[in-house]
Amino acid sequence: MINTLILYGVSSLAVTVIPGPTMLLALSNGTTKNKKIILMGILGAACSDFLLIGLVAFGLGAIMATSEILFSTIKVIGVIYLFWLAYNLWQSTPLTLQVENRNNKNSINAKGAFYKSLFAALSNPKGLLFLVPFYHNS
């Protein structure tokens, strides 16, 4: 049991230190958005972790370990979503670090920030790759 906890702690640190799309989105929200949008983005990312943990606990880890087709499909969907996010970011107008205009039509709302963070985290296979080995160790 203690070996699993140590392995989990070291793995959590490694996964946290390596920035991914969710962390980059959180950094972007933190520097350009208000507190409500920042909080909703954090909640979206946290919900994705709970969903992934639940899916792995209910057998997705075992299915993914045995099905290369499912794992490849999840990776492809994640890549497509990340490219879509990158395209939208590329096409957006740059923001300055000033107070955002409340009448800006391109401004994201709290619900949008939640879903954007949720889907960014769910589409990143790093979370599943991180959780699946712990399913097999228990």
PDB file of C-alpha atoms in Angstrom:
ATOM      1  CA  MET A   1       0.000   0.000   0.000  1.00  0.00           C
ATOM      2  CA  ILE A   2       2.758   2.473   0.903  1.00  0.00           C
ATOM      3  CA  ASN A   3       4.575   1.675  -2.357  1.00  0.00           C
ATOM      4  CA  THR A   4       1.452   2.582  -4.323  1.00  0.00           C
ATOM      5  CA  LEU A   5       1.085   5.862  -2.418  1.00  0.00           C
ATOM      6  CA  ILE A   6       4.728   6.793  -3.043  1.00  0.00           C
ATOM      7  CA  LEU A   7       4.387   5.887  -6.726  1.00  0.00           C
ATOM      8  CA  TYR A   8       1.183   7.924  -6.916  1.00  0.00           C
ATOM      9  CA  GLY A   9       2.852  10.951  -5.273  1.00  0.00           C
ATOM     10  CA  VAL A  10       5.867  10.889  -7.584  1.00  0.00           C
ATOM     11  CA  SER A  11       3.656  10.348 -10.639  1.00  0.00           C
ATOM     12  CA  SER A  12       1.309  13.176  -9.598  1.00  0.00           C
ATOM     13  CA  LEU A  13       4.255  15.529  -9.283  1.00  0.00           C
ATOM     14  CA  ALA A  14       5.590  14.535 -12.711  1.00  0.00           C
ATOM     15  CA  VAL A  15       2.194  14.941 -14.393  1.00  0.00           C
ATOM     16  CA  THR A  16       1.621  18.290 -12.677  1.00  0.00           C
ATOM     17  CA  VAL A  17       5.017  19.699 -13.631  1.00  0.00           C
ATOM     18  CA  ILE A  18       4.599  18.818 -17.326  1.00  0.00           C
ATOM     19  CA  PRO A  19       2.265  21.501 -18.704  1.00  0.00           C
ATOM     20  CA  GLY A  20      -0.600  20.346 -20.845  1.00  0.00           C
ATOM     21  CA  PRO A  21      -3.542  22.019 -22.548  1.00  0.00           C
ATOM     22  CA  THR A  22      -5.528  22.290 -19.313  1.00  0.00           C
ATOM     23  CA  MET A  23      -2.699  24.053 -17.518  1.00  0.00           C
ATOM     24  CA  LEU A  24      -2.135  26.400 -20.452  1.00  0.00           C
ATOM     25  CA  LEU A  25      -5.851  27.202 -20.542  1.00  0.00           C
ATOM     26  CA  ALA A  26      -5.796  27.879 -16.781  1.00  0.00           C
ATOM     27  CA  LEU A  27      -2.802  30.193 -17.211  1.00  0.00           C
ATOM     28  CA  SER A  28      -4.580  32.020 -20.021  1.00  0.00           C
ATOM     29  CA  ASN A  29      -7.767  32.395 -17.961  1.00  0.00           C
ATOM     30  CA  GLY A  30      -5.792  33.481 -14.908  1.00  0.00           C
ATOM     31  CA  THR A  31      -4.069  36.314 -16.739  1.00  0.00           C
ATOM     32  CA  THR A  32      -6.973  37.613 -18.817  1.00  0.00           C
ATOM     33  CA  LYS A  33     -10.282  36.736 -17.124  1.00  0.00           C
ATOM     34  CA  ASN A  34     -12.176  37.606 -13.956  1.00  0.00           C
ATOM     35  CA  LYS A  35     -12.356  35.500 -10.774  1.00  0.00           C
ATOM     36  CA  LYS A  36     -15.667  33.842 -11.633  1.00  0.00           C
ATOM     37  CA  ILE A  37     -14.379  32.580 -14.991  1.00  0.00           C
ATOM     38  CA  ILE A  38     -11.123  31.435 -13.390  1.00  0.00           C
ATOM     39  CA  LEU A  39     -13.037  29.495 -10.717  1.00  0.00           C
ATOM     40  CA  MET A  40     -15.361  27.879 -13.271  1.00  0.00           C
ATOM     41  CA  GLY A  41     -12.347  26.841 -15.364  1.00  0.00           C
ATOM     42  CA  ILE A  42     -10.789  25.211 -12.310  1.00  0.00           C
ATOM     43  CA  LEU A  43     -14.072  23.424 -11.527  1.00  0.00           C
ATOM     44  CA  GLY A  44     -14.272  22.153 -15.107  1.00  0.00           C
ATOM     45  CA  ALA A  45     -10.773  20.693 -14.892  1.00  0.00           C
ATOM     46  CA  ALA A  46     -11.517  19.153 -11.484  1.00  0.00           C
ATOM     47  CA  CYS A  47     -14.745  17.580 -12.792  1.00  0.00           C
ATOM     48  CA  SER A  48     -12.797  15.990 -15.628  1.00  0.00           C
ATOM     49  CA  ASP A  49     -10.478  14.382 -13.078  1.00  0.00           C
ATOM     50  CA  PHE A  50     -13.443  12.991 -11.129  1.00  0.00           C
ATOM     51  CA  LEU A  51     -14.971  11.655 -14.351  1.00  0.00           C
ATOM     52  CA  LEU A  52     -11.713  10.004 -15.395  1.00  0.00           C
ATOM     53  CA  ILE A  53     -11.197   8.450 -11.965  1.00  0.00           C
ATOM     54  CA  GLY A  54     -14.765   7.117 -12.062  1.00  0.00           C
ATOM     55  CA  LEU A  55     -14.368   5.719 -15.571  1.00  0.00           C
ATOM     56  CA  VAL A  56     -11.128   3.983 -14.665  1.00  0.00           C
ATOM     57  CA  ALA A  57     -12.674   2.598 -11.462  1.00  0.00           C
ATOM     58  CA  PHE A  58     -15.600   1.177 -13.430  1.00  0.00           C
ATOM     59  CA  GLY A  59     -13.392  -0.647 -15.902  1.00  0.00           C
ATOM     60  CA  LEU A  60     -12.327   1.778 -18.618  1.00  0.00           C
ATOM     61  CA  GLY A  61      -8.702   1.169 -17.643  1.00  0.00           C
ATOM     62  CA  ALA A  62      -9.054  -2.560 -18.187  1.00  0.00           C
ATOM     63  CA  ILE A  63     -10.842  -2.048 -21.500  1.00  0.00           C
ATOM     64  CA  MET A  64      -8.222   0.437 -22.697  1.00  0.00           C
ATOM     65  CA  ALA A  65      -5.411  -1.893 -21.653  1.00  0.00           C
ATOM     66  CA  THR A  66      -6.851  -4.639 -23.857  1.00  0.00           C
ATOM     67  CA  SER A  67      -8.308  -2.593 -26.736  1.00  0.00           C
ATOM     68  CA  GLU A  68      -5.808  -0.774 -28.898  1.00  0.00           C
ATOM     69  CA  ILE A  69      -8.669   0.433 -31.127  1.00  0.00           C
ATOM     70  CA  LEU A  70     -10.468   2.183 -28.244  1.00  0.00           C
ATOM     71  CA  PHE A  71      -7.256   3.744 -26.976  1.00  0.00           C
ATOM     72  CA  SER A  72      -6.345   4.967 -30.476  1.00  0.00           C
ATOM     73  CA  THR A  73      -9.858   6.355 -30.964  1.00  0.00           C
ATOM     74  CA  ILE A  74      -9.648   8.318 -27.706  1.00  0.00           C
ATOM     75  CA  LYS A  75      -6.236   9.669 -28.725  1.00  0.00           C
ATOM     76  CA  VAL A  76      -7.494  10.740 -32.164  1.00  0.00           C
ATOM     77  CA  ILE A  77     -10.544  12.490 -30.692  1.00  0.00           C
ATOM     78  CA  GLY A  78      -8.248  14.273 -28.244  1.00  0.00           C
ATOM     79  CA  VAL A  79      -5.882  15.368 -31.002  1.00  0.00           C
ATOM     80  CA  ILE A  80      -8.757  16.685 -33.135  1.00  0.00           C
ATOM     81  CA  TYR A  81     -10.133  18.662 -30.198  1.00  0.00           C
ATOM     82  CA  LEU A  82      -6.709  20.097 -29.353  1.00  0.00           C
ATOM     83  CA  PHE A  83      -6.193  21.147 -32.976  1.00  0.00           C
ATOM     84  CA  TRP A  84      -9.621  22.807 -32.902  1.00  0.00           C
ATOM     85  CA  LEU A  85      -8.615  24.715 -29.755  1.00  0.00           C
ATOM     86  CA  ALA A  86      -5.315  25.719 -31.365  1.00  0.00           C
ATOM     87  CA  TYR A  87      -7.100  26.906 -34.516  1.00  0.00           C
ATOM     88  CA  ASN A  88      -9.521  29.013 -32.462  1.00  0.00           C
ATOM     89  CA  LEU A  89      -6.628  30.486 -30.502  1.00  0.00           C
ATOM     90  CA  TRP A  90      -4.738  31.226 -33.731  1.00  0.00           C
ATOM     91  CA  GLN A  91      -7.768  33.008 -35.215  1.00  0.00           C
ATOM     92  CA  SER A  92      -8.592  35.038 -32.092  1.00  0.00           C
ATOM     93  CA  THR A  93      -7.520  38.607 -31.653  1.00  0.00           C
ATOM     94  CA  PRO A  94      -4.747  39.180 -29.113  1.00  0.00           C
ATOM     95  CA  LEU A  95      -5.804  40.546 -25.743  1.00  0.00           C
ATOM     96  CA  THR A  96      -3.939  43.114 -23.761  1.00  0.00           C
ATOM     97  CA  LEU A  97      -3.512  42.795 -20.021  1.00  0.00           C
ATOM     98  CA  GLN A  98      -6.092  45.474 -19.333  1.00  0.00           C
ATOM     99  CA  VAL A  99      -9.514  45.231 -17.785  1.00  0.00           C
ATOM    100  CA  GLU A 100     -11.672  43.355 -20.253  1.00  0.00           C
ATOM    101  CA  ASN A 101     -14.572  45.194 -21.844  1.00  0.00           C
ATOM    102  CA  ARG A 102     -17.797  43.678 -20.478  1.00  0.00           C
ATOM    103  CA  ASN A 103     -19.584  44.305 -23.797  1.00  0.00           C
ATOM    104  CA  ASN A 104     -17.053  42.247 -25.783  1.00  0.00           C
ATOM    105  CA  LYS A 105     -18.981  39.670 -27.832  1.00  0.00           C
ATOM    106  CA  ASN A 106     -15.937  37.339 -27.915  1.00  0.00           C
ATOM    107  CA  SER A 107     -15.702  37.306 -24.128  1.00  0.00           C
ATOM    108  CA  ILE A 108     -16.179  33.859 -22.602  1.00  0.00           C
ATOM    109  CA  ASN A 109     -18.778  33.419 -19.862  1.00  0.00           C
ATOM    110  CA  ALA A 110     -18.474  31.264 -16.742  1.00  0.00           C
ATOM    111  CA  LYS A 111     -20.409  28.343 -18.234  1.00  0.00           C
ATOM    112  CA  GLY A 112     -18.239  28.452 -21.352  1.00  0.00           C
ATOM    113  CA  ALA A 113     -15.076  28.497 -19.216  1.00  0.00           C
ATOM    114  CA  PHE A 114     -16.293  25.430 -17.307  1.00  0.00           C
ATOM    115  CA  TYR A 115     -17.003  23.413 -20.457  1.00  0.00           C
ATOM    116  CA  LYS A 116     -13.859  24.567 -22.234  1.00  0.00           C
ATOM    117  CA  SER A 117     -11.705  23.403 -19.293  1.00  0.00           C
ATOM    118  CA  LEU A 118     -13.703  20.192 -18.904  1.00  0.00           C
ATOM    119  CA  PHE A 119     -13.328  19.196 -22.548  1.00  0.00           C
ATOM    120  CA  ALA A 120      -9.692  20.285 -22.748  1.00  0.00           C
ATOM    121  CA  ALA A 121      -8.871  18.033 -19.788  1.00  0.00           C
ATOM    122  CA  LEU A 122     -11.031  15.117 -20.965  1.00  0.00           C
ATOM    123  CA  SER A 123      -9.560  15.202 -24.461  1.00  0.00           C
ATOM    124  CA  ASN A 124      -6.001  14.966 -23.156  1.00  0.00           C
ATOM    125  CA  PRO A 125      -5.052  11.267 -22.904  1.00  0.00           C
ATOM    126  CA  LYS A 126      -2.412  12.096 -20.268  1.00  0.00           C
ATOM    127  CA  GLY A 127      -5.052  11.816 -17.547  1.00  0.00           C
ATOM    128  CA  LEU A 128      -6.114   8.335 -18.584  1.00  0.00           C
ATOM    129  CA  LEU A 129      -2.526   7.226 -19.075  1.00  0.00           C
ATOM    130  CA  PHE A 130      -1.813   8.441 -15.561  1.00  0.00           C
ATOM    131  CA  LEU A 131      -4.773   6.704 -13.905  1.00  0.00           C
ATOM    132  CA  VAL A 132      -4.804   3.322 -15.689  1.00  0.00           C
ATOM    133  CA  PRO A 133      -1.647   1.930 -14.017  1.00  0.00           C
ATOM    134  CA  PHE A 134      -3.099   2.599 -10.552  1.00  0.00           C
ATOM    135  CA  TYR A 135      -6.167   0.571 -11.463  1.00  0.00           C
ATOM    136  CA  HIS A 136      -3.930  -2.392 -12.234  1.00  0.00           C
ATOM    137  CA  ASN A 137      -1.945  -1.997  -8.981  1.00  0.00           C
ATOM    138  CA  SER A 138      -4.980  -2.145  -6.714  1.00  0.00           C
TER     139      SER A 138
END
